[in-house]
Amino acid sequence: MSDDAVIEMSGVAVANPHGSGIPLVSSVDWRVARGECWVVAGQQGSGKTTVIETAAGLRPASRGEVRLFGEPLPSPAGEAMARLRQRVGFVFEGAGRLFPDLGVAENIALPLRYHRHLTVAESAAELRPLMEAFQLERFANLAPGRIGRAWARRAGLARAMASRPELVLLDNPLEGLDPVHLRWWRGFLAELVHGHPWLGGKPATVVIATDELRPLLGIGTRFATVDGGRWKVLGDRGAVSASDDPAVRELMDERN
Amino acid sequence: MDTVHIQSRSVSVVSFAAIRARAAGATLRRLVAFTLISIGTLATKAGKSPQVMRPLMIEQVFRVGVKLLPIVCFLGITLGIVIVGQTVTVLQTVGAVKFTGMLLVTVVIRELAPLVAGLVVLARVGTASVIELATARALGEVEALEALGIDPIHYLVVPRVIGFTVAVATLTAHFVLLALVSGYAFAFARGLPLTLTGYFGDIATALSWADFPLLALKTSLFGAVTGLVICYQGLSQALRLEEVGAATTRTVAQCVVGCLCIDALFVPVYLLL
């Protein structure tokens, strides 16, 4: 267990959160070092989301040990876990799971207002650069249901970034995006890996779950797959390109 | 053959009752655990994040209390005429007017008002809240809160329980006042020889000082139990769309049973007054 490890999972099994408790993915041995960008690929329903949710401490592991920032995960409802979660940004699949009773700006400001006791005006001033960088100013006062899915996902990303996390986990961020949004997201992810201005130019540790490897091949530095309940670390880009594993080739969209 | 049939039938009735009793026991255990967790959260995070939590609580008090004020006032006036007005008239007729205060304190203030306020809150806001929370759970909003380091019990449950508690207590007070006033107005309109000071004097004499804290406690417990059951049923499991109706029905049944049990616990206390 070295000091620069951000996520460490050893012998971890994860179960379907809506199922019978039968392991969905077994024996996950994974170490994410500071500054790495991991791409976890797998078909829909393979369990990649559950693996990254478990790594973020959002779901308990059925077996094995999970450590975040070198420490075992504390009790889910305690203050220690709340503090730990402020160091982690999690971007959910789809429309970002924004809270429908809050406006877009209120959604993004919520973690700052809750943890740092800021007023609406203070949080708005602090988040202005983020809203501008994410081109969300014109949606600030709208309800999440009144903006497009791609914009809602971007707002979900902004909410996860609001507390300037050290570790960012994204669940299928490029799914179903039009070319303009896709270009923006790829640019953002590349910037996040190399150092985003919002994070003071410091490279973040990033984990991206995806069902398509190709768009993320130029962004990720380390790759793993979840296939048939098995966790497999592939290695770097070269290892992915050279892999003759049919599952990897399928995820690279090279079936035809 | 008939004896065997009746015996097997009675066995199946007994086993059915045993299964239901076990299920009720399990639900009660989970509800108690949920209540203890909620109380723990309330105690440990009482002053946390006032910028976020205070508006949430005010919104719940407004939604459950202020918005229901017109219907509770209407019920207070109509039930005041129906029950208080008729009671006073009957007592006058049979010459038992000296029992007016005692009867109204026992029936209206101690029993009817808290139950009516609790049931109105349950029917008008409680069922909608279950659906709202169950939808939030199904859409993953609870996980989204956890991901932001926000305790879902603190953010979703505490404001609702406080809102329901404050609302039932204040709505009860409004109901009592309007029922007593409209009851007197009805009796006065019918030309009964009852003075305003005499009427309210009788009620004040029948009231004990302990009635005030006891009424506040009872109505607060009604509100708290209603709020807790609603939050438990809405958040305890991710519901599918077809399960929401059943969860709502369970909520109503459990809230009514809970409030009546609390009501029963107060009876010996009132008998001592």
PDB file of N, CA, C and O in Angstrom, chain A residues 18 58-59 77 79 81-82 85-86 88 90 92 97-102 107 110-111 113-115 117-120 159-160, chain B residues 37 44-45 47-53 55-56 59 139-151 154-155 160 238:
ATOM      1  N   HIS A  18     -29.194  -4.185  -7.536  1.00  0.00           N
ATOM      2  CA  HIS A  18     -30.635  -4.463  -7.582  1.00  0.00           C
ATOM      3  C   HIS A  18     -30.916  -5.959  -7.652  1.00  0.00           C
ATOM      4  O   HIS A  18     -32.033  -6.370  -7.896  1.00  0.00           O
ATOM      5  N   LEU A  58     -19.388   4.455  -2.779  1.00  0.00           N
ATOM      6  CA  LEU A  58     -20.843   4.642  -2.851  1.00  0.00           C
ATOM      7  C   LEU A  58     -21.587   3.333  -2.637  1.00  0.00           C
ATOM      8  O   LEU A  58     -22.784   3.328  -2.367  1.00  0.00           O
ATOM      9  N   ARG A  59     -20.898   2.202  -2.838  1.00  0.00           N
ATOM     10  CA  ARG A  59     -21.516   0.885  -2.608  1.00  0.00           C
ATOM     11  C   ARG A  59     -20.531   0.053  -1.803  1.00  0.00           C
ATOM     12  O   ARG A  59     -19.327   0.162  -2.015  1.00  0.00           O
ATOM     13  N   ALA A  77     -22.067   6.622   6.979  1.00  0.00           N
ATOM     14  CA  ALA A  77     -22.835   7.798   7.423  1.00  0.00           C
ATOM     15  C   ALA A  77     -22.008   8.770   8.252  1.00  0.00           C
ATOM     16  O   ALA A  77     -22.510   9.813   8.664  1.00  0.00           O
ATOM     17  N   GLU A  79     -18.832  11.390   9.596  1.00  0.00           N
ATOM     18  CA  GLU A  79     -18.226  12.636   9.119  1.00  0.00           C
ATOM     19  C   GLU A  79     -16.964  12.363   8.313  1.00  0.00           C
ATOM     20  O   GLU A  79     -16.647  13.099   7.373  1.00  0.00           O
ATOM     21  N   MET A  81     -16.381   9.918   6.288  1.00  0.00           N
ATOM     22  CA  MET A  81     -16.769   9.588   4.918  1.00  0.00           C
ATOM     23  C   MET A  81     -17.208  10.851   4.171  1.00  0.00           C
ATOM     24  O   MET A  81     -16.892  11.025   2.997  1.00  0.00           O
ATOM     25  N   ALA A  82     -17.917  11.736   4.856  1.00  0.00           N
ATOM     26  CA  ALA A  82     -18.356  12.983   4.220  1.00  0.00           C
ATOM     27  C   ALA A  82     -17.134  13.802   3.783  1.00  0.00           C
ATOM     28  O   ALA A  82     -17.112  14.369   2.698  1.00  0.00           O
ATOM     29  N   ARG A  85     -15.511  12.124   0.786  1.00  0.00           N
ATOM     30  CA  ARG A  85     -16.279  12.288  -0.459  1.00  0.00           C
ATOM     31  C   ARG A  85     -16.101  13.678  -1.075  1.00  0.00           C
ATOM     32  O   ARG A  85     -16.338  13.853  -2.259  1.00  0.00           O
ATOM     33  N   GLN A  86     -15.715  14.639  -0.263  1.00  0.00           N
ATOM     34  CA  GLN A  86     -15.448  15.964  -0.829  1.00  0.00           C
ATOM     35  C   GLN A  86     -14.171  15.970  -1.657  1.00  0.00           C
ATOM     36  O   GLN A  86     -13.928  16.892  -2.418  1.00  0.00           O
ATOM     37  N   VAL A  88     -13.585  13.511  -3.680  1.00  0.00           N
ATOM     38  CA  VAL A  88     -13.913  12.655  -4.828  1.00  0.00           C
ATOM     39  C   VAL A  88     -15.083  13.284  -5.590  1.00  0.00           C
ATOM     40  O   VAL A  88     -16.087  13.657  -4.998  1.00  0.00           O
ATOM     41  N   PHE A  90     -17.888  12.485  -8.446  1.00  0.00           N
ATOM     42  CA  PHE A  90     -18.485  11.357  -9.181  1.00  0.00           C
ATOM     43  C   PHE A  90     -19.512  11.922 -10.163  1.00  0.00           C
ATOM     44  O   PHE A  90     -20.438  12.624  -9.764  1.00  0.00           O
ATOM     45  N   PHE A  92     -22.386  10.979 -12.707  1.00  0.00           N
ATOM     46  CA  PHE A  92     -23.278   9.857 -13.005  1.00  0.00           C
ATOM     47  C   PHE A  92     -23.616   9.791 -14.492  1.00  0.00           C
ATOM     48  O   PHE A  92     -23.555  10.799 -15.202  1.00  0.00           O
ATOM     49  N   ARG A  97     -28.036  13.010 -12.819  1.00  0.00           N
ATOM     50  CA  ARG A  97     -28.781  12.909 -11.542  1.00  0.00           C
ATOM     51  C   ARG A  97     -28.834  14.248 -10.805  1.00  0.00           C
ATOM     52  O   ARG A  97     -28.508  14.341  -9.617  1.00  0.00           O
ATOM     53  N   LEU A  98     -29.242  15.270 -11.520  1.00  0.00           N
ATOM     54  CA  LEU A  98     -29.428  16.569 -10.860  1.00  0.00           C
ATOM     55  C   LEU A  98     -30.699  16.508 -10.018  1.00  0.00           C
ATOM     56  O   LEU A  98     -31.599  15.719 -10.304  1.00  0.00           O
ATOM     57  N   PHE A  99     -30.781  17.364  -9.010  1.00  0.00           N
ATOM     58  CA  PHE A  99     -31.967  17.377  -8.144  1.00  0.00           C
ATOM     59  C   PHE A  99     -33.047  18.233  -8.804  1.00  0.00           C
ATOM     60  O   PHE A  99     -32.821  19.434  -9.032  1.00  0.00           O
ATOM     61  N   PRO A 100     -34.206  17.654  -9.120  1.00  0.00           N
ATOM     62  CA  PRO A 100     -35.184  18.378  -9.928  1.00  0.00           C
ATOM     63  C   PRO A 100     -35.814  19.582  -9.247  1.00  0.00           C
ATOM     64  O   PRO A 100     -36.324  20.478  -9.917  1.00  0.00           O
ATOM     65  N   ASP A 101     -35.772  19.622  -7.906  1.00  0.00           N
ATOM     66  CA  ASP A 101     -36.386  20.757  -7.210  1.00  0.00           C
ATOM     67  C   ASP A 101     -35.423  21.937  -7.053  1.00  0.00           C
ATOM     68  O   ASP A 101     -35.793  22.955  -6.483  1.00  0.00           O
ATOM     69  N   LEU A 102     -34.204  21.800  -7.554  1.00  0.00           N
ATOM     70  CA  LEU A 102     -33.244  22.906  -7.521  1.00  0.00           C
ATOM     71  C   LEU A 102     -32.926  23.326  -8.948  1.00  0.00           C
ATOM     72  O   LEU A 102     -32.963  22.498  -9.862  1.00  0.00           O
ATOM     73  N   ASN A 107     -28.032  23.436  -8.056  1.00  0.00           N
ATOM     74  CA  ASN A 107     -27.484  22.075  -8.046  1.00  0.00           C
ATOM     75  C   ASN A 107     -25.972  22.100  -7.937  1.00  0.00           C
ATOM     76  O   ASN A 107     -25.379  21.376  -7.138  1.00  0.00           O
ATOM     77  N   LEU A 110     -24.726  23.372  -4.543  1.00  0.00           N
ATOM     78  CA  LEU A 110     -25.159  22.658  -3.327  1.00  0.00           C
ATOM     79  C   LEU A 110     -23.998  22.119  -2.471  1.00  0.00           C
ATOM     80  O   LEU A 110     -23.977  22.366  -1.266  1.00  0.00           O
ATOM     81  N   PRO A 111     -23.019  21.391  -3.058  1.00  0.00           N
ATOM     82  CA  PRO A 111     -21.949  20.873  -2.184  1.00  0.00           C
ATOM     83  C   PRO A 111     -21.164  21.985  -1.490  1.00  0.00           C
ATOM     84  O   PRO A 111     -20.802  21.834  -0.318  1.00  0.00           O
ATOM     85  N   ARG A 113     -22.325  25.032  -0.713  1.00  0.00           N
ATOM     86  CA  ARG A 113     -23.181  25.666   0.298  1.00  0.00           C
ATOM     87  C   ARG A 113     -23.341  24.753   1.513  1.00  0.00           C
ATOM     88  O   ARG A 113     -23.391  25.215   2.641  1.00  0.00           O
ATOM     89  N   TYR A 114     -23.412  23.446   1.277  1.00  0.00           N
ATOM     90  CA  TYR A 114     -23.634  22.500   2.388  1.00  0.00           C
ATOM     91  C   TYR A 114     -22.373  22.350   3.245  1.00  0.00           C
ATOM     92  O   TYR A 114     -22.449  22.373   4.467  1.00  0.00           O
ATOM     93  N   HIS A 115     -21.226  22.205   2.568  1.00  0.00           N
ATOM     94  CA  HIS A 115     -20.009  21.899   3.329  1.00  0.00           C
ATOM     95  C   HIS A 115     -19.277  23.142   3.813  1.00  0.00           C
ATOM     96  O   HIS A 115     -18.609  23.100   4.833  1.00  0.00           O
ATOM     97  N   HIS A 117     -20.813  26.264   4.086  1.00  0.00           N
ATOM     98  CA  HIS A 117     -21.769  27.223   4.671  1.00  0.00           C
ATOM     99  C   HIS A 117     -21.783  28.551   3.911  1.00  0.00           C
ATOM    100  O   HIS A 117     -21.820  29.624   4.522  1.00  0.00           O
ATOM    101  N   LEU A 118     -21.733  28.498   2.593  1.00  0.00           N
ATOM    102  CA  LEU A 118     -21.753  29.726   1.807  1.00  0.00           C
ATOM    103  C   LEU A 118     -23.188  30.161   1.540  1.00  0.00           C
ATOM    104  O   LEU A 118     -24.092  29.331   1.448  1.00  0.00           O
ATOM    105  N   THR A 119     -23.376  31.472   1.404  1.00  0.00           N
ATOM    106  CA  THR A 119     -24.688  31.964   1.003  1.00  0.00           C
ATOM    107  C   THR A 119     -24.832  31.757  -0.511  1.00  0.00           C
ATOM    108  O   THR A 119     -23.853  31.415  -1.191  1.00  0.00           O
ATOM    109  N   VAL A 120     -26.043  31.999  -1.009  1.00  0.00           N
ATOM    110  CA  VAL A 120     -26.290  31.832  -2.444  1.00  0.00           C
ATOM    111  C   VAL A 120     -25.359  32.757  -3.238  1.00  0.00           C
ATOM    112  O   VAL A 120     -24.719  32.344  -4.214  1.00  0.00           O
ATOM    113  N   ARG A 159     -21.166  20.079 -10.998  1.00  0.00           N
ATOM    114  CA  ARG A 159     -21.467  19.855  -9.576  1.00  0.00           C
ATOM    115  C   ARG A 159     -20.385  18.990  -8.922  1.00  0.00           C
ATOM    116  O   ARG A 159     -19.965  19.242  -7.800  1.00  0.00           O
ATOM    117  N   ALA A 160     -19.936  17.958  -9.677  1.00  0.00           N
ATOM    118  CA  ALA A 160     -18.887  17.080  -9.134  1.00  0.00           C
ATOM    119  C   ALA A 160     -17.562  17.825  -9.012  1.00  0.00           C
ATOM    120  O   ALA A 160     -16.752  17.528  -8.130  1.00  0.00           O
TER     121      ALA A 160
ATOM    122  N   ILE B  37     -31.746   6.139  13.814  1.00  0.00           N
ATOM    123  CA  ILE B  37     -30.742   6.749  12.923  1.00  0.00           C
ATOM    124  C   ILE B  37     -31.100   8.225  12.685  1.00  0.00           C
ATOM    125  O   ILE B  37     -30.239   9.102  12.733  1.00  0.00           O
ATOM    126  N   THR B  44     -26.663  14.913  16.041  1.00  0.00           N
ATOM    127  CA  THR B  44     -25.255  15.183  15.730  1.00  0.00           C
ATOM    128  C   THR B  44     -25.085  16.291  14.685  1.00  0.00           C
ATOM    129  O   THR B  44     -24.041  16.900  14.606  1.00  0.00           O
ATOM    130  N   LYS B  45     -26.126  16.506  13.869  1.00  0.00           N
ATOM    131  CA  LYS B  45     -25.972  17.509  12.804  1.00  0.00           C
ATOM    132  C   LYS B  45     -26.967  18.652  12.976  1.00  0.00           C
ATOM    133  O   LYS B  45     -27.391  19.261  11.995  1.00  0.00           O
ATOM    134  N   GLY B  47     -26.824  21.761  14.026  1.00  0.00           N
ATOM    135  CA  GLY B  47     -26.524  23.117  13.543  1.00  0.00           C
ATOM    136  C   GLY B  47     -25.758  23.119  12.234  1.00  0.00           C
ATOM    137  O   GLY B  47     -25.240  24.148  11.823  1.00  0.00           O
ATOM    138  N   LYS B  48     -25.661  21.954  11.590  1.00  0.00           N
ATOM    139  CA  LYS B  48     -24.813  21.844  10.386  1.00  0.00           C
ATOM    140  C   LYS B  48     -25.498  22.464   9.165  1.00  0.00           C
ATOM    141  O   LYS B  48     -26.681  22.280   8.963  1.00  0.00           O
ATOM    142  N   SER B  49     -24.729  23.185   8.408  1.00  0.00           N
ATOM    143  CA  SER B  49     -25.161  23.764   7.129  1.00  0.00           C
ATOM    144  C   SER B  49     -26.488  24.530   7.226  1.00  0.00           C
ATOM    145  O   SER B  49     -27.434  24.228   6.502  1.00  0.00           O
ATOM    146  N   PRO B  50     -26.541  25.528   8.112  1.00  0.00           N
ATOM    147  CA  PRO B  50     -27.820  26.260   8.241  1.00  0.00           C
ATOM    148  C   PRO B  50     -28.238  26.960   6.948  1.00  0.00           C
ATOM    149  O   PRO B  50     -29.421  27.126   6.693  1.00  0.00           O
ATOM    150  N   GLN B  51     -27.246  27.352   6.125  1.00  0.00           N
ATOM    151  CA  GLN B  51     -27.575  28.042   4.859  1.00  0.00           C
ATOM    152  C   GLN B  51     -28.416  27.170   3.938  1.00  0.00           C
ATOM    153  O   GLN B  51     -29.223  27.665   3.165  1.00  0.00           O
ATOM    154  N   VAL B  52     -28.188  25.870   4.008  1.00  0.00           N
ATOM    155  CA  VAL B  52     -28.936  24.940   3.149  1.00  0.00           C
ATOM    156  C   VAL B  52     -30.148  24.388   3.889  1.00  0.00           C
ATOM    157  O   VAL B  52     -31.246  24.291   3.324  1.00  0.00           O
ATOM    158  N   MET B  53     -29.953  24.036   5.159  1.00  0.00           N
ATOM    159  CA  MET B  53     -30.996  23.312   5.879  1.00  0.00           C
ATOM    160  C   MET B  53     -32.165  24.194   6.304  1.00  0.00           C
ATOM    161  O   MET B  53     -33.317  23.751   6.283  1.00  0.00           O
ATOM    162  N   PRO B  55     -33.646  26.893   4.869  1.00  0.00           N
ATOM    163  CA  PRO B  55     -34.689  27.041   3.836  1.00  0.00           C
ATOM    164  C   PRO B  55     -35.468  25.754   3.574  1.00  0.00           C
ATOM    165  O   PRO B  55     -36.678  25.802   3.311  1.00  0.00           O
ATOM    166  N   LEU B  56     -34.782  24.619   3.683  1.00  0.00           N
ATOM    167  CA  LEU B  56     -35.491  23.338   3.470  1.00  0.00           C
ATOM    168  C   LEU B  56     -36.562  23.129   4.540  1.00  0.00           C
ATOM    169  O   LEU B  56     -37.669  22.667   4.250  1.00  0.00           O
ATOM    170  N   GLU B  59     -39.425  25.543   4.048  1.00  0.00           N
ATOM    171  CA  GLU B  59     -40.241  25.079   2.915  1.00  0.00           C
ATOM    172  C   GLU B  59     -41.193  23.960   3.346  1.00  0.00           C
ATOM    173  O   GLU B  59     -42.371  23.936   2.967  1.00  0.00           O
ATOM    174  N   LEU B 139     -34.673   7.358  -8.894  1.00  0.00           N
ATOM    175  CA  LEU B 139     -33.881   8.085  -9.899  1.00  0.00           C
ATOM    176  C   LEU B 139     -32.424   8.286  -9.457  1.00  0.00           C
ATOM    177  O   LEU B 139     -31.666   8.972 -10.131  1.00  0.00           O
ATOM    178  N   GLY B 140     -32.077   7.710  -8.309  1.00  0.00           N
ATOM    179  CA  GLY B 140     -30.676   7.749  -7.875  1.00  0.00           C
ATOM    180  C   GLY B 140     -30.264   9.039  -7.199  1.00  0.00           C
ATOM    181  O   GLY B 140     -29.079   9.314  -7.057  1.00  0.00           O
ATOM    182  N   GLU B 141     -31.250   9.834  -6.755  1.00  0.00           N
ATOM    183  CA  GLU B 141     -30.885  11.104  -6.105  1.00  0.00           C
ATOM    184  C   GLU B 141     -30.230  10.881  -4.745  1.00  0.00           C
ATOM    185  O   GLU B 141     -29.432  11.699  -4.293  1.00  0.00           O
ATOM    186  N   VAL B 142     -30.582   9.758  -4.104  1.00  0.00           N
ATOM    187  CA  VAL B 142     -29.984   9.468  -2.794  1.00  0.00           C
ATOM    188  C   VAL B 142     -28.486   9.204  -2.973  1.00  0.00           C
ATOM    189  O   VAL B 142     -27.648   9.745  -2.230  1.00  0.00           O
ATOM    190  N   GLU B 143     -28.132   8.419  -3.996  1.00  0.00           N
ATOM    191  CA  GLU B 143     -26.716   8.159  -4.271  1.00  0.00           C
ATOM    192  C   GLU B 143     -26.001   9.455  -4.670  1.00  0.00           C
ATOM    193  O   GLU B 143     -24.840   9.656  -4.323  1.00  0.00           O
ATOM    194  N   ALA B 144     -26.734  10.314  -5.411  1.00  0.00           N
ATOM    195  CA  ALA B 144     -26.126  11.591  -5.822  1.00  0.00           C
ATOM    196  C   ALA B 144     -25.787  12.436  -4.586  1.00  0.00           C
ATOM    197  O   ALA B 144     -24.723  13.061  -4.532  1.00  0.00           O
ATOM    198  N   LEU B 145     -26.677  12.431  -3.596  1.00  0.00           N
ATOM    199  CA  LEU B 145     -26.391  13.174  -2.358  1.00  0.00           C
ATOM    200  C   LEU B 145     -25.185  12.578  -1.647  1.00  0.00           C
ATOM    201  O   LEU B 145     -24.287  13.302  -1.200  1.00  0.00           O
ATOM    202  N   GLU B 146     -25.161  11.236  -1.558  1.00  0.00           N
ATOM    203  CA  GLU B 146     -24.040  10.569  -0.889  1.00  0.00           C
ATOM    204  C   GLU B 146     -22.727  10.903  -1.593  1.00  0.00           C
ATOM    205  O   GLU B 146     -21.706  11.124  -0.948  1.00  0.00           O
ATOM    206  N   ALA B 147     -22.768  10.925  -2.939  1.00  0.00           N
ATOM    207  CA  ALA B 147     -21.554  11.213  -3.710  1.00  0.00           C
ATOM    208  C   ALA B 147     -21.033  12.614  -3.413  1.00  0.00           C
ATOM    209  O   ALA B 147     -19.843  12.864  -3.528  1.00  0.00           O
ATOM    210  N   LEU B 148     -21.924  13.521  -3.030  1.00  0.00           N
ATOM    211  CA  LEU B 148     -21.511  14.886  -2.708  1.00  0.00           C
ATOM    212  C   LEU B 148     -21.138  15.035  -1.230  1.00  0.00           C
ATOM    213  O   LEU B 148     -20.868  16.135  -0.760  1.00  0.00           O
ATOM    214  N   GLY B 149     -21.162  13.929  -0.497  1.00  0.00           N
ATOM    215  CA  GLY B 149     -20.831  13.969   0.931  1.00  0.00           C
ATOM    216  C   GLY B 149     -21.954  14.528   1.776  1.00  0.00           C
ATOM    217  O   GLY B 149     -21.740  14.990   2.893  1.00  0.00           O
ATOM    218  N   ILE B 150     -23.181  14.523   1.225  1.00  0.00           N
ATOM    219  CA  ILE B 150     -24.338  15.040   1.965  1.00  0.00           C
ATOM    220  C   ILE B 150     -25.126  13.847   2.496  1.00  0.00           C
ATOM    221  O   ILE B 150     -25.501  12.961   1.724  1.00  0.00           O
ATOM    222  N   ASP B 151     -25.368  13.839   3.806  1.00  0.00           N
ATOM    223  CA  ASP B 151     -26.098  12.739   4.422  1.00  0.00           C
ATOM    224  C   ASP B 151     -27.573  12.807   3.983  1.00  0.00           C
ATOM    225  O   ASP B 151     -28.261  13.789   4.298  1.00  0.00           O
ATOM    226  N   HIS B 154     -29.999  13.579   6.721  1.00  0.00           N
ATOM    227  CA  HIS B 154     -29.962  14.985   7.141  1.00  0.00           C
ATOM    228  C   HIS B 154     -30.690  15.869   6.130  1.00  0.00           C
ATOM    229  O   HIS B 154     -31.470  16.746   6.508  1.00  0.00           O
ATOM    230  N   TYR B 155     -30.461  15.623   4.854  1.00  0.00           N
ATOM    231  CA  TYR B 155     -30.990  16.506   3.808  1.00  0.00           C
ATOM    232  C   TYR B 155     -32.460  16.223   3.492  1.00  0.00           C
ATOM    233  O   TYR B 155     -33.238  17.156   3.257  1.00  0.00           O
ATOM    234  N   ARG B 160     -38.205  17.154   6.696  1.00  0.00           N
ATOM    235  CA  ARG B 160     -39.596  16.671   6.603  1.00  0.00           C
ATOM    236  C   ARG B 160     -40.153  16.359   7.981  1.00  0.00           C
ATOM    237  O   ARG B 160     -41.282  16.735   8.305  1.00  0.00           O
ATOM    238  N   ALA B 238     -35.647   1.061  -3.210  1.00  0.00           N
ATOM    239  CA  ALA B 238     -35.963   1.636  -4.512  1.00  0.00           C
ATOM    240  C   ALA B 238     -37.242   0.990  -5.026  1.00  0.00           C
ATOM    241  O   ALA B 238     -37.305  -0.222  -5.209  1.00  0.00           O
TER     242      ALA B 238
END
